């Protein structure tokens, strides 16, 4: 059977003249992902992208799964194709969806006809196919208002297609169409979600993790690598930058007043992230901060943290409730890894009474005993780069 995927583009359809470029990028992202699964032909026609297997045994289940994680598609149909003939369409609908139809409580047929030269109107074809299928499955009533199963027919330029209801795509815009950002990736629940949300807006990500070995363990790093791998299923291949953070944290512990530990540490994270951004042409820094969640996430603390930056900080979770963040983490598949119980550097040397409403000049005074420039330089020199890719990519 001629099994194919029909992928419907989302927002990029609205982009006027840029549309071709967006579409090329989207197809490139899709092709790269599918290349790891098998040989597929990917082409576009009439705002739809088609995926057809080009070899026997190309794994359409895997392709269908992978397509659901590519930003830029709103709907994904797994369909079968046939010639544009009403009886061929009936035969195909029966073969392809007969089992589902036999199990359905009711059904209807819905036709979309973008090839206007087809001799029947959409309504006529729906009625014809519906009637033929009713004869073959008399126990399943037609219900045009609230059917259990909808059989979709599309009459397009190249062929006729039959499919059941589409599944939702990942939405958003193709990765790479909206610039690059550095994303701060801890092992927690929040930052994989904030990374995913910004990637979904078409942003290519450079994940950065601050690692305080031996205060944080090797497993903590592996957990972040695993989170990066899960994100790569959506974003494509990325390079995770693991920044050695131990010396900075020890210096802070030894030379700064305790109530400012977290704030000073966060300013170092920002300075290092900024340098990585500038070195890689990235235009923003992404964090999983959430207003009021912890002492370092008050407005004053965020202001003191961001005072060392000249880049925007994108905080897509800032106004969300924890419950919403958790449900998104579950949906994208990062939650179970995030809750593995390994320490993050943020929980090393945490002050008993952190400052929640710091004044910028107080924080500056608190870090005045440190050689900030030298510490940042040293951390940058020690970066370990780990390529993370989707499991399917070898
Ligand atoms: P998360 O669940 O993402 O760890 P959180 O609610 O625990 O977030 P914090 O620990 O205060 O919040 O960290 C705020 C943000 O700072 C994180 O969302 C993340 O973007 C960044 N961050 C924290 N720790 C690290 C780290 N070790 N490496 C990289 N980024 C980090
Ligand atoms: Mg954390």
PDB file of N, CA and C in Angstrom, residues 244-277:
ATOM      1  N   UNK A 244      33.026  24.291  33.750  1.00  0.00           N
ATOM      2  CA  UNK A 244      33.492  23.951  35.098  1.00  0.00           C
ATOM      3  C   UNK A 244      33.215  25.127  36.042  1.00  0.00           C
ATOM      4  N   UNK A 245      32.487  24.833  37.108  1.00  0.00           N
ATOM      5  CA  UNK A 245      31.987  25.932  37.947  1.00  0.00           C
ATOM      6  C   UNK A 245      32.491  25.830  39.383  1.00  0.00           C
ATOM      7  N   UNK A 246      33.278  24.791  39.655  1.00  0.00           N
ATOM      8  CA  UNK A 246      33.698  24.520  41.028  1.00  0.00           C
ATOM      9  C   UNK A 246      34.537  25.663  41.611  1.00  0.00           C
ATOM     10  N   UNK A 247      35.532  26.086  40.858  1.00  0.00           N
ATOM     11  CA  UNK A 247      36.429  27.114  41.397  1.00  0.00           C
ATOM     12  C   UNK A 247      35.655  28.395  41.701  1.00  0.00           C
ATOM     13  N   UNK A 248      34.769  28.775  40.800  1.00  0.00           N
ATOM     14  CA  UNK A 248      33.962  29.991  41.018  1.00  0.00           C
ATOM     15  C   UNK A 248      33.136  29.844  42.297  1.00  0.00           C
ATOM     16  N   UNK A 249      32.515  28.699  42.458  1.00  0.00           N
ATOM     17  CA  UNK A 249      31.671  28.529  43.655  1.00  0.00           C
ATOM     18  C   UNK A 249      32.502  28.527  44.936  1.00  0.00           C
ATOM     19  N   UNK A 250      33.694  27.944  44.875  1.00  0.00           N
ATOM     20  CA  UNK A 250      34.554  27.956  46.073  1.00  0.00           C
ATOM     21  C   UNK A 250      35.030  29.366  46.385  1.00  0.00           C
ATOM     22  N   UNK A 251      35.363  30.097  45.367  1.00  0.00           N
ATOM     23  CA  UNK A 251      35.774  31.491  45.575  1.00  0.00           C
ATOM     24  C   UNK A 251      34.635  32.294  46.202  1.00  0.00           C
ATOM     25  N   UNK A 252      33.432  32.075  45.703  1.00  0.00           N
ATOM     26  CA  UNK A 252      32.269  32.798  46.263  1.00  0.00           C
ATOM     27  C   UNK A 252      32.111  32.416  47.743  1.00  0.00           C
ATOM     28  N   UNK A 253      32.178  31.118  48.009  1.00  0.00           N
ATOM     29  CA  UNK A 253      32.033  30.645  49.396  1.00  0.00           C
ATOM     30  C   UNK A 253      33.094  31.283  50.309  1.00  0.00           C
ATOM     31  N   UNK A 254      34.324  31.391  49.796  1.00  0.00           N
ATOM     32  CA  UNK A 254      35.418  31.878  50.638  1.00  0.00           C
ATOM     33  C   UNK A 254      35.438  33.395  50.781  1.00  0.00           C
ATOM     34  N   UNK A 255      34.934  34.108  49.791  1.00  0.00           N
ATOM     35  CA  UNK A 255      35.200  35.555  49.763  1.00  0.00           C
ATOM     36  C   UNK A 255      33.966  36.453  49.737  1.00  0.00           C
ATOM     37  N   UNK A 256      32.781  35.885  49.708  1.00  0.00           N
ATOM     38  CA  UNK A 256      31.583  36.736  49.636  1.00  0.00           C
ATOM     39  C   UNK A 256      30.704  36.527  50.873  1.00  0.00           C
ATOM     40  N   UNK A 257      29.929  37.557  51.244  1.00  0.00           N
ATOM     41  CA  UNK A 257      28.999  37.376  52.357  1.00  0.00           C
ATOM     42  C   UNK A 257      27.925  36.345  51.990  1.00  0.00           C
ATOM     43  N   UNK A 258      27.622  35.481  52.942  1.00  0.00           N
ATOM     44  CA  UNK A 258      26.800  34.321  52.627  1.00  0.00           C
ATOM     45  C   UNK A 258      25.450  34.661  51.998  1.00  0.00           C
ATOM     46  N   UNK A 259      24.808  35.708  52.480  1.00  0.00           N
ATOM     47  CA  UNK A 259      23.453  35.972  51.965  1.00  0.00           C
ATOM     48  C   UNK A 259      23.432  36.327  50.475  1.00  0.00           C
ATOM     49  N   UNK A 260      24.624  36.605  49.907  1.00  0.00           N
ATOM     50  CA  UNK A 260      24.686  36.947  48.475  1.00  0.00           C
ATOM     51  C   UNK A 260      25.205  35.811  47.594  1.00  0.00           C
ATOM     52  N   UNK A 261      25.499  34.676  48.206  1.00  0.00           N
ATOM     53  CA  UNK A 261      26.094  33.563  47.434  1.00  0.00           C
ATOM     54  C   UNK A 261      25.349  33.293  46.120  1.00  0.00           C
ATOM     55  N   UNK A 262      24.040  33.101  46.241  1.00  0.00           N
ATOM     56  CA  UNK A 262      23.272  32.689  45.051  1.00  0.00           C
ATOM     57  C   UNK A 262      23.278  33.779  43.981  1.00  0.00           C
ATOM     58  N   UNK A 263      23.108  35.017  44.433  1.00  0.00           N
ATOM     59  CA  UNK A 263      23.066  36.119  43.464  1.00  0.00           C
ATOM     60  C   UNK A 263      24.386  36.272  42.729  1.00  0.00           C
ATOM     61  N   UNK A 264      25.474  36.196  43.473  1.00  0.00           N
ATOM     62  CA  UNK A 264      26.787  36.341  42.839  1.00  0.00           C
ATOM     63  C   UNK A 264      27.012  35.183  41.864  1.00  0.00           C
ATOM     64  N   UNK A 265      26.620  33.987  42.304  1.00  0.00           N
ATOM     65  CA  UNK A 265      26.771  32.824  41.435  1.00  0.00           C
ATOM     66  C   UNK A 265      25.961  33.003  40.140  1.00  0.00           C
ATOM     67  N   UNK A 266      24.762  33.499  40.279  1.00  0.00           N
ATOM     68  CA  UNK A 266      23.921  33.668  39.090  1.00  0.00           C
ATOM     69  C   UNK A 266      24.491  34.730  38.151  1.00  0.00           C
ATOM     70  N   UNK A 267      25.110  35.744  38.716  1.00  0.00           N
ATOM     71  CA  UNK A 267      25.749  36.755  37.849  1.00  0.00           C
ATOM     72  C   UNK A 267      26.910  36.130  37.071  1.00  0.00           C
ATOM     73  N   UNK A 268      27.621  35.210  37.702  1.00  0.00           N
ATOM     74  CA  UNK A 268      28.685  34.519  36.962  1.00  0.00           C
ATOM     75  C   UNK A 268      28.098  33.678  35.833  1.00  0.00           C
ATOM     76  N   UNK A 269      27.008  33.004  36.117  1.00  0.00           N
ATOM     77  CA  UNK A 269      26.368  32.207  35.055  1.00  0.00           C
ATOM     78  C   UNK A 269      26.036  33.101  33.857  1.00  0.00           C
ATOM     79  N   UNK A 270      25.501  34.276  34.158  1.00  0.00           N
ATOM     80  CA  UNK A 270      25.089  35.180  33.079  1.00  0.00           C
ATOM     81  C   UNK A 270      26.292  35.685  32.288  1.00  0.00           C
ATOM     82  N   UNK A 271      27.348  36.019  33.003  1.00  0.00           N
ATOM     83  CA  UNK A 271      28.541  36.543  32.304  1.00  0.00           C
ATOM     84  C   UNK A 271      29.120  35.473  31.370  1.00  0.00           C
ATOM     85  N   UNK A 272      29.157  34.251  31.864  1.00  0.00           N
ATOM     86  CA  UNK A 272      29.736  33.173  31.043  1.00  0.00           C
ATOM     87  C   UNK A 272      28.803  32.859  29.867  1.00  0.00           C
ATOM     88  N   UNK A 273      27.512  32.816  30.148  1.00  0.00           N
ATOM     89  CA  UNK A 273      26.542  32.565  29.069  1.00  0.00           C
ATOM     90  C   UNK A 273      26.640  33.656  28.003  1.00  0.00           C
ATOM     91  N   UNK A 274      26.836  34.874  28.454  1.00  0.00           N
ATOM     92  CA  UNK A 274      26.948  35.996  27.509  1.00  0.00           C
ATOM     93  C   UNK A 274      28.145  35.800  26.587  1.00  0.00           C
ATOM     94  N   UNK A 275      29.254  35.401  27.166  1.00  0.00           N
ATOM     95  CA  UNK A 275      30.464  35.202  26.349  1.00  0.00           C
ATOM     96  C   UNK A 275      30.250  34.072  25.338  1.00  0.00           C
ATOM     97  N   UNK A 276      29.609  33.009  25.780  1.00  0.00           N
ATOM     98  CA  UNK A 276      29.342  31.894  24.853  1.00  0.00           C
ATOM     99  C   UNK A 276      28.398  32.375  23.744  1.00  0.00           C
ATOM    100  N   UNK A 277      27.439  33.188  24.120  1.00  0.00           N
ATOM    101  CA  UNK A 277      26.506  33.741  23.130  1.00  0.00           C
ATOM    102  C   UNK A 277      27.263  34.580  22.104  1.00  0.00           C
TER     103      UNK A 277
END
